[in-house]
């Protein structure tokens, strides 16, 4: 009994060490990310917007530029002239939206310039865990299907001439039901294609780092280090 209690105490001690180390690493990474987006957020957003223009995503880049300029104008000129009660809430929301803008632009750039097949091949090349690849591939396939369903629901409401007051309810309820069905269909399609097979995966696509990829990585690294 004493031997069992001793090993239980060892297991509990190691579990506590694991929780503490995980919490510390998460806290440090969050602090680092917060500092980076606070200091270099606008510059990173500018880099991603420039890359969007290079890849021909003019419409998305235009919206991003409008958001970036609007946020800065609100923080610099509009909110300082507003009453105190307004400055207690809205500047915080705009500030955090401005800091999250690089993440949104990076994700949008990834989705618009890379196919799902390339992203899955890249994750396998990086030797990421199988569970992570399954979750990411299912999630990335989920949003386009949900967007398509939203377009269909909106078109159906226009045909039935539903008033604006009732459109929120008529959109949310079918969208929730469709979201559940869509997630099941995507998961079933992924399983049917053998995504859960533990064997080694192969792909007809062979990915290589190009000159432009290295230049972009070096540029972003210089921006982060310079701050």
PDB file of C-alpha atoms in Angstrom:
ATOM      1  CA  UNK A   1       0.000   0.000   0.000  1.00  0.00           C
ATOM      2  CA  UNK A   2       2.821   2.398   0.839  1.00  0.00           C
ATOM      3  CA  UNK A   3       4.451   1.676  -2.540  1.00  0.00           C
ATOM      4  CA  UNK A   4       1.196   2.433  -4.341  1.00  0.00           C
ATOM      5  CA  UNK A   5       0.741   5.687  -2.422  1.00  0.00           C
ATOM      6  CA  UNK A   6       4.312   6.716  -3.212  1.00  0.00           C
ATOM      7  CA  UNK A   7       3.861   6.185  -6.952  1.00  0.00           C
ATOM      8  CA  UNK A   8       0.518   8.000  -6.815  1.00  0.00           C
ATOM      9  CA  UNK A   9       2.267  10.959  -5.190  1.00  0.00           C
ATOM     10  CA  UNK A  10       4.966  10.854  -7.883  1.00  0.00           C
ATOM     11  CA  UNK A  11       2.319  10.842 -10.595  1.00  0.00           C
ATOM     12  CA  UNK A  12       0.486  13.732  -8.932  1.00  0.00           C
ATOM     13  CA  UNK A  13       3.732  15.703  -8.605  1.00  0.00           C
ATOM     14  CA  UNK A  14       4.647  15.223 -12.257  1.00  0.00           C
ATOM     15  CA  UNK A  15       1.098  16.145 -13.282  1.00  0.00           C
ATOM     16  CA  UNK A  16       1.342  19.390 -11.292  1.00  0.00           C
ATOM     17  CA  UNK A  17       4.708  20.142 -12.917  1.00  0.00           C
ATOM     18  CA  UNK A  18       3.158  19.532 -16.334  1.00  0.00           C
ATOM     19  CA  UNK A  19       0.235  21.885 -15.610  1.00  0.00           C
ATOM     20  CA  UNK A  20       2.536  24.609 -14.265  1.00  0.00           C
ATOM     21  CA  UNK A  21       4.959  24.378 -17.204  1.00  0.00           C
ATOM     22  CA  UNK A  22       2.115  24.375 -19.730  1.00  0.00           C
ATOM     23  CA  UNK A  23       0.482  27.387 -18.070  1.00  0.00           C
ATOM     24  CA  UNK A  24       3.793  29.260 -17.972  1.00  0.00           C
ATOM     25  CA  UNK A  25       4.586  28.560 -21.623  1.00  0.00           C
ATOM     26  CA  UNK A  26       1.065  29.577 -22.676  1.00  0.00           C
ATOM     27  CA  UNK A  27       1.272  32.774 -20.638  1.00  0.00           C
ATOM     28  CA  UNK A  28       4.676  33.675 -22.103  1.00  0.00           C
ATOM     29  CA  UNK A  29       3.526  33.003 -25.667  1.00  0.00           C
ATOM     30  CA  UNK A  30       0.401  35.118 -25.152  1.00  0.00           C
ATOM     31  CA  UNK A  31       2.432  37.973 -23.720  1.00  0.00           C
ATOM     32  CA  UNK A  32       4.878  37.776 -26.639  1.00  0.00           C
ATOM     33  CA  UNK A  33       2.066  37.714 -29.189  1.00  0.00           C
ATOM     34  CA  UNK A  34       0.347  40.638 -27.463  1.00  0.00           C
ATOM     35  CA  UNK A  35       3.586  42.652 -27.525  1.00  0.00           C
ATOM     36  CA  UNK A  36       4.236  41.856 -31.191  1.00  0.00           C
ATOM     37  CA  UNK A  37       0.736  42.840 -32.297  1.00  0.00           C
ATOM     38  CA  UNK A  38       0.822  45.941 -30.138  1.00  0.00           C
ATOM     39  CA  UNK A  39       4.096  47.225 -31.587  1.00  0.00           C
ATOM     40  CA  UNK A  40       4.234  45.802 -35.127  1.00  0.00           C
ATOM     41  CA  UNK A  41       0.560  45.033 -35.809  1.00  0.00           C
ATOM     42  CA  UNK A  42       0.071  47.801 -38.352  1.00  0.00           C
ATOM     43  CA  UNK A  43       3.340  46.986 -40.117  1.00  0.00           C
ATOM     44  CA  UNK A  44       2.448  43.295 -40.325  1.00  0.00           C
ATOM     45  CA  UNK A  45      -0.977  44.238 -41.662  1.00  0.00           C
ATOM     46  CA  UNK A  46       0.731  46.366 -44.307  1.00  0.00           C
ATOM     47  CA  UNK A  47       2.945  43.436 -45.332  1.00  0.00           C
ATOM     48  CA  UNK A  48      -0.024  41.093 -45.693  1.00  0.00           C
ATOM     49  CA  UNK A  49      -1.967  43.722 -47.648  1.00  0.00           C
ATOM     50  CA  UNK A  50       1.004  44.158 -49.976  1.00  0.00           C
ATOM     51  CA  UNK A  51       1.147  40.394 -50.498  1.00  0.00           C
ATOM     52  CA  UNK A  52      -2.564  40.382 -51.316  1.00  0.00           C
ATOM     53  CA  UNK A  53      -1.939  42.976 -54.008  1.00  0.00           C
ATOM     54  CA  UNK A  54       0.962  40.903 -55.354  1.00  0.00           C
ATOM     55  CA  UNK A  55      -1.243  37.807 -55.602  1.00  0.00           C
ATOM     56  CA  UNK A  56      -4.057  39.759 -57.282  1.00  0.00           C
ATOM     57  CA  UNK A  57      -6.507  39.848 -54.350  1.00  0.00           C
ATOM     58  CA  UNK A  58      -7.423  43.454 -55.043  1.00  0.00           C
ATOM     59  CA  UNK A  59     -10.930  43.382 -53.548  1.00  0.00           C
ATOM     60  CA  UNK A  60      -9.835  41.782 -50.260  1.00  0.00           C
ATOM     61  CA  UNK A  61      -6.802  44.077 -50.083  1.00  0.00           C
ATOM     62  CA  UNK A  62      -9.006  47.126 -50.639  1.00  0.00           C
ATOM     63  CA  UNK A  63     -11.304  46.124 -47.780  1.00  0.00           C
ATOM     64  CA  UNK A  64      -8.303  45.517 -45.533  1.00  0.00           C
ATOM     65  CA  UNK A  65      -6.829  48.919 -46.355  1.00  0.00           C
ATOM     66  CA  UNK A  66     -10.158  50.608 -45.619  1.00  0.00           C
ATOM     67  CA  UNK A  67     -10.391  48.821 -42.251  1.00  0.00           C
ATOM     68  CA  UNK A  68      -6.802  49.636 -41.310  1.00  0.00           C
ATOM     69  CA  UNK A  69      -7.116  53.328 -42.193  1.00  0.00           C
ATOM     70  CA  UNK A  70     -10.542  53.600 -40.551  1.00  0.00           C
ATOM     71  CA  UNK A  71      -9.315  52.086 -37.278  1.00  0.00           C
ATOM     72  CA  UNK A  72      -6.363  54.467 -37.117  1.00  0.00           C
ATOM     73  CA  UNK A  73      -8.522  57.498 -37.935  1.00  0.00           C
ATOM     74  CA  UNK A  74     -11.018  56.520 -35.238  1.00  0.00           C
ATOM     75  CA  UNK A  75      -8.313  56.099 -32.600  1.00  0.00           C
ATOM     76  CA  UNK A  76      -6.376  59.244 -33.526  1.00  0.00           C
ATOM     77  CA  UNK A  77      -9.063  61.799 -34.396  1.00  0.00           C
ATOM     78  CA  UNK A  78     -12.610  60.618 -33.665  1.00  0.00           C
ATOM     79  CA  UNK A  79     -12.525  59.035 -30.209  1.00  0.00           C
ATOM     80  CA  UNK A  80     -10.485  61.836 -28.557  1.00  0.00           C
ATOM     81  CA  UNK A  81     -13.354  64.197 -29.420  1.00  0.00           C
ATOM     82  CA  UNK A  82     -16.077  61.868 -28.119  1.00  0.00           C
ATOM     83  CA  UNK A  83     -17.635  61.846 -24.629  1.00  0.00           C
ATOM     84  CA  UNK A  84     -16.019  59.878 -21.830  1.00  0.00           C
ATOM     85  CA  UNK A  85     -18.738  57.202 -21.735  1.00  0.00           C
ATOM     86  CA  UNK A  86     -18.058  56.360 -25.388  1.00  0.00           C
ATOM     87  CA  UNK A  87     -14.301  56.168 -24.836  1.00  0.00           C
ATOM     88  CA  UNK A  88     -14.794  53.539 -22.144  1.00  0.00           C
ATOM     89  CA  UNK A  89     -15.924  50.848 -24.612  1.00  0.00           C
ATOM     90  CA  UNK A  90     -15.478  51.578 -28.303  1.00  0.00           C
ATOM     91  CA  UNK A  91     -11.734  52.411 -28.380  1.00  0.00           C
ATOM     92  CA  UNK A  92     -10.983  49.107 -26.656  1.00  0.00           C
ATOM     93  CA  UNK A  93     -12.957  47.173 -29.279  1.00  0.00           C
ATOM     94  CA  UNK A  94     -11.305  49.039 -32.141  1.00  0.00           C
ATOM     95  CA  UNK A  95      -7.848  48.609 -30.603  1.00  0.00           C
ATOM     96  CA  UNK A  96      -8.229  44.859 -30.209  1.00  0.00           C
ATOM     97  CA  UNK A  97      -9.705  44.596 -33.720  1.00  0.00           C
ATOM     98  CA  UNK A  98      -6.648  46.432 -35.012  1.00  0.00           C
ATOM     99  CA  UNK A  99      -4.342  43.996 -33.223  1.00  0.00           C
ATOM    100  CA  UNK A 100      -6.207  40.982 -34.568  1.00  0.00           C
ATOM    101  CA  UNK A 101      -6.235  42.316 -38.135  1.00  0.00           C
ATOM    102  CA  UNK A 102      -2.839  40.723 -39.050  1.00  0.00           C
ATOM    103  CA  UNK A 103      -4.168  37.303 -38.036  1.00  0.00           C
ATOM    104  CA  UNK A 104      -7.304  37.773 -40.139  1.00  0.00           C
ATOM    105  CA  UNK A 105      -5.328  38.999 -43.151  1.00  0.00           C
ATOM    106  CA  UNK A 106      -2.830  36.137 -42.857  1.00  0.00           C
ATOM    107  CA  UNK A 107      -5.621  33.561 -42.715  1.00  0.00           C
ATOM    108  CA  UNK A 108      -7.447  35.167 -45.634  1.00  0.00           C
ATOM    109  CA  UNK A 109      -4.258  35.242 -47.686  1.00  0.00           C
ATOM    110  CA  UNK A 110      -3.647  31.562 -46.920  1.00  0.00           C
ATOM    111  CA  UNK A 111      -7.165  30.492 -47.877  1.00  0.00           C
ATOM    112  CA  UNK A 112      -7.278  32.542 -51.071  1.00  0.00           C
ATOM    113  CA  UNK A 113      -3.858  31.524 -52.418  1.00  0.00           C
ATOM    114  CA  UNK A 114      -3.589  27.862 -51.340  1.00  0.00           C
ATOM    115  CA  UNK A 115      -5.861  24.943 -52.100  1.00  0.00           C
ATOM    116  CA  UNK A 116      -6.944  22.468 -49.448  1.00  0.00           C
ATOM    117  CA  UNK A 117      -4.789  19.773 -51.045  1.00  0.00           C
ATOM    118  CA  UNK A 118      -1.684  21.949 -50.773  1.00  0.00           C
ATOM    119  CA  UNK A 119      -2.368  22.837 -47.150  1.00  0.00           C
ATOM    120  CA  UNK A 120      -2.850  19.212 -46.138  1.00  0.00           C
ATOM    121  CA  UNK A 121       0.311  18.230 -48.012  1.00  0.00           C
ATOM    122  CA  UNK A 122       2.200  21.023 -46.228  1.00  0.00           C
ATOM    123  CA  UNK A 123       0.977  19.859 -42.813  1.00  0.00           C
ATOM    124  CA  UNK A 124       2.079  16.293 -43.546  1.00  0.00           C
ATOM    125  CA  UNK A 125       5.442  17.602 -44.743  1.00  0.00           C
ATOM    126  CA  UNK A 126       5.874  19.445 -41.429  1.00  0.00           C
ATOM    127  CA  UNK A 127       5.108  16.145 -39.610  1.00  0.00           C
ATOM    128  CA  UNK A 128       2.253  17.657 -37.623  1.00  0.00           C
ATOM    129  CA  UNK A 129       0.114  15.317 -35.494  1.00  0.00           C
ATOM    130  CA  UNK A 130      -2.590  13.359 -37.301  1.00  0.00           C
ATOM    131  CA  UNK A 131      -5.338  14.710 -35.029  1.00  0.00           C
ATOM    132  CA  UNK A 132      -4.338  18.297 -35.728  1.00  0.00           C
ATOM    133  CA  UNK A 133      -4.348  17.711 -39.501  1.00  0.00           C
ATOM    134  CA  UNK A 134      -7.797  16.108 -39.348  1.00  0.00           C
ATOM    135  CA  UNK A 135      -9.209  18.982 -37.280  1.00  0.00           C
ATOM    136  CA  UNK A 136      -7.698  21.659 -39.530  1.00  0.00           C
ATOM    137  CA  UNK A 137      -8.763  20.024 -42.795  1.00  0.00           C
ATOM    138  CA  UNK A 138     -12.330  19.555 -41.529  1.00  0.00           C
ATOM    139  CA  UNK A 139     -12.501  23.125 -40.220  1.00  0.00           C
ATOM    140  CA  UNK A 140     -11.135  24.698 -43.398  1.00  0.00           C
ATOM    141  CA  UNK A 141     -13.653  22.768 -45.497  1.00  0.00           C
ATOM    142  CA  UNK A 142     -16.463  23.746 -43.127  1.00  0.00           C
ATOM    143  CA  UNK A 143     -16.468  27.514 -43.619  1.00  0.00           C
ATOM    144  CA  UNK A 144     -16.893  27.588 -47.441  1.00  0.00           C
ATOM    145  CA  UNK A 145     -19.804  25.141 -47.141  1.00  0.00           C
ATOM    146  CA  UNK A 146     -21.396  27.283 -44.434  1.00  0.00           C
ATOM    147  CA  UNK A 147     -20.936  30.419 -46.542  1.00  0.00           C
ATOM    148  CA  UNK A 148     -22.613  28.731 -49.512  1.00  0.00           C
ATOM    149  CA  UNK A 149     -25.536  27.716 -47.322  1.00  0.00           C
ATOM    150  CA  UNK A 150     -25.886  31.306 -46.076  1.00  0.00           C
ATOM    151  CA  UNK A 151     -26.073  32.535 -49.679  1.00  0.00           C
ATOM    152  CA  UNK A 152     -28.825  30.008 -50.444  1.00  0.00           C
ATOM    153  CA  UNK A 153     -30.835  31.020 -47.351  1.00  0.00           C
ATOM    154  CA  UNK A 154     -30.519  34.702 -48.247  1.00  0.00           C
ATOM    155  CA  UNK A 155     -31.682  34.036 -51.812  1.00  0.00           C
ATOM    156  CA  UNK A 156     -34.676  32.034 -50.541  1.00  0.00           C
ATOM    157  CA  UNK A 157     -35.703  34.903 -48.227  1.00  0.00           C
ATOM    158  CA  UNK A 158     -35.554  37.364 -51.120  1.00  0.00           C
ATOM    159  CA  UNK A 159     -37.809  35.126 -53.223  1.00  0.00           C
ATOM    160  CA  UNK A 160     -40.361  34.864 -50.408  1.00  0.00           C
ATOM    161  CA  UNK A 161     -40.208  38.623 -49.737  1.00  0.00           C
ATOM    162  CA  UNK A 162     -39.516  38.246 -46.010  1.00  0.00           C
ATOM    163  CA  UNK A 163     -39.368  41.504 -44.062  1.00  0.00           C
ATOM    164  CA  UNK A 164     -36.107  42.792 -42.579  1.00  0.00           C
ATOM    165  CA  UNK A 165     -37.497  42.392 -39.054  1.00  0.00           C
ATOM    166  CA  UNK A 166     -37.927  38.632 -39.528  1.00  0.00           C
ATOM    167  CA  UNK A 167     -34.740  37.992 -41.501  1.00  0.00           C
ATOM    168  CA  UNK A 168     -32.563  37.472 -38.430  1.00  0.00           C
ATOM    169  CA  UNK A 169     -34.676  34.618 -37.121  1.00  0.00           C
ATOM    170  CA  UNK A 170     -35.170  33.169 -40.601  1.00  0.00           C
ATOM    171  CA  UNK A 171     -31.408  33.172 -41.109  1.00  0.00           C
ATOM    172  CA  UNK A 172     -30.066  31.970 -37.766  1.00  0.00           C
ATOM    173  CA  UNK A 173     -32.363  28.966 -37.243  1.00  0.00           C
ATOM    174  CA  UNK A 174     -31.848  27.339 -40.681  1.00  0.00           C
ATOM    175  CA  UNK A 175     -28.145  28.166 -40.524  1.00  0.00           C
ATOM    176  CA  UNK A 176     -27.731  26.358 -37.182  1.00  0.00           C
ATOM    177  CA  UNK A 177     -29.572  23.284 -38.472  1.00  0.00           C
ATOM    178  CA  UNK A 178     -27.558  23.349 -41.690  1.00  0.00           C
ATOM    179  CA  UNK A 179     -24.304  23.789 -39.760  1.00  0.00           C
ATOM    180  CA  UNK A 180     -24.910  20.577 -37.823  1.00  0.00           C
ATOM    181  CA  UNK A 181     -25.761  18.634 -40.975  1.00  0.00           C
ATOM    182  CA  UNK A 182     -22.811  20.124 -42.878  1.00  0.00           C
ATOM    183  CA  UNK A 183     -20.334  19.178 -40.149  1.00  0.00           C
ATOM    184  CA  UNK A 184     -21.604  15.586 -40.177  1.00  0.00           C
ATOM    185  CA  UNK A 185     -21.379  15.388 -43.979  1.00  0.00           C
ATOM    186  CA  UNK A 186     -17.843  16.809 -44.074  1.00  0.00           C
ATOM    187  CA  UNK A 187     -16.681  14.459 -41.324  1.00  0.00           C
ATOM    188  CA  UNK A 188     -18.241  11.471 -43.093  1.00  0.00           C
ATOM    189  CA  UNK A 189     -16.634  12.472 -46.399  1.00  0.00           C
ATOM    190  CA  UNK A 190     -13.232  12.788 -44.721  1.00  0.00           C
ATOM    191  CA  UNK A 191     -13.564   9.367 -43.091  1.00  0.00           C
ATOM    192  CA  UNK A 192     -14.676   7.815 -46.402  1.00  0.00           C
ATOM    193  CA  UNK A 193     -11.488   9.154 -48.010  1.00  0.00           C
ATOM    194  CA  UNK A 194      -9.370   7.416 -45.402  1.00  0.00           C
ATOM    195  CA  UNK A 195      -8.263  10.427 -43.387  1.00  0.00           C
ATOM    196  CA  UNK A 196      -8.272   8.349 -40.188  1.00  0.00           C
ATOM    197  CA  UNK A 197      -6.009   5.691 -41.678  1.00  0.00           C
ATOM    198  CA  UNK A 198      -2.866   5.595 -39.480  1.00  0.00           C
ATOM    199  CA  UNK A 199      -0.706   4.608 -42.450  1.00  0.00           C
ATOM    200  CA  UNK A 200       1.713   6.992 -44.124  1.00  0.00           C
ATOM    201  CA  UNK A 201      -0.061   9.507 -46.372  1.00  0.00           C
ATOM    202  CA  UNK A 202       1.153  10.352 -49.856  1.00  0.00           C
ATOM    203  CA  UNK A 203       0.295  13.253 -52.138  1.00  0.00           C
ATOM    204  CA  UNK A 204       0.725  13.992 -55.815  1.00  0.00           C
ATOM    205  CA  UNK A 205       1.806  17.516 -54.869  1.00  0.00           C
ATOM    206  CA  UNK A 206       5.430  18.084 -53.921  1.00  0.00           C
ATOM    207  CA  UNK A 207       5.966  21.335 -52.060  1.00  0.00           C
ATOM    208  CA  UNK A 208       9.230  23.285 -52.082  1.00  0.00           C
ATOM    209  CA  UNK A 209      10.316  26.570 -50.533  1.00  0.00           C
ATOM    210  CA  UNK A 210      10.751  29.164 -53.267  1.00  0.00           C
ATOM    211  CA  UNK A 211      12.681  32.422 -53.334  1.00  0.00           C
ATOM    212  CA  UNK A 212       9.547  34.445 -52.655  1.00  0.00           C
ATOM    213  CA  UNK A 213       8.754  32.297 -49.597  1.00  0.00           C
ATOM    214  CA  UNK A 214      12.200  32.864 -48.088  1.00  0.00           C
ATOM    215  CA  UNK A 215      12.030  36.604 -48.813  1.00  0.00           C
ATOM    216  CA  UNK A 216       8.645  36.920 -47.120  1.00  0.00           C
ATOM    217  CA  UNK A 217       9.832  34.979 -44.055  1.00  0.00           C
ATOM    218  CA  UNK A 218      12.972  37.103 -43.781  1.00  0.00           C
ATOM    219  CA  UNK A 219      10.974  40.315 -44.167  1.00  0.00           C
ATOM    220  CA  UNK A 220       8.486  39.385 -41.441  1.00  0.00           C
ATOM    221  CA  UNK A 221      11.338  38.270 -39.161  1.00  0.00           C
ATOM    222  CA  UNK A 222      13.120  41.590 -39.671  1.00  0.00           C
ATOM    223  CA  UNK A 223       9.938  43.506 -38.828  1.00  0.00           C
ATOM    224  CA  UNK A 224       9.416  41.502 -35.626  1.00  0.00           C
ATOM    225  CA  UNK A 225      13.054  41.769 -34.477  1.00  0.00           C
ATOM    226  CA  UNK A 226      13.245  45.484 -35.298  1.00  0.00           C
ATOM    227  CA  UNK A 227      10.368  46.175 -32.916  1.00  0.00           C
TER     228      UNK A 227
END
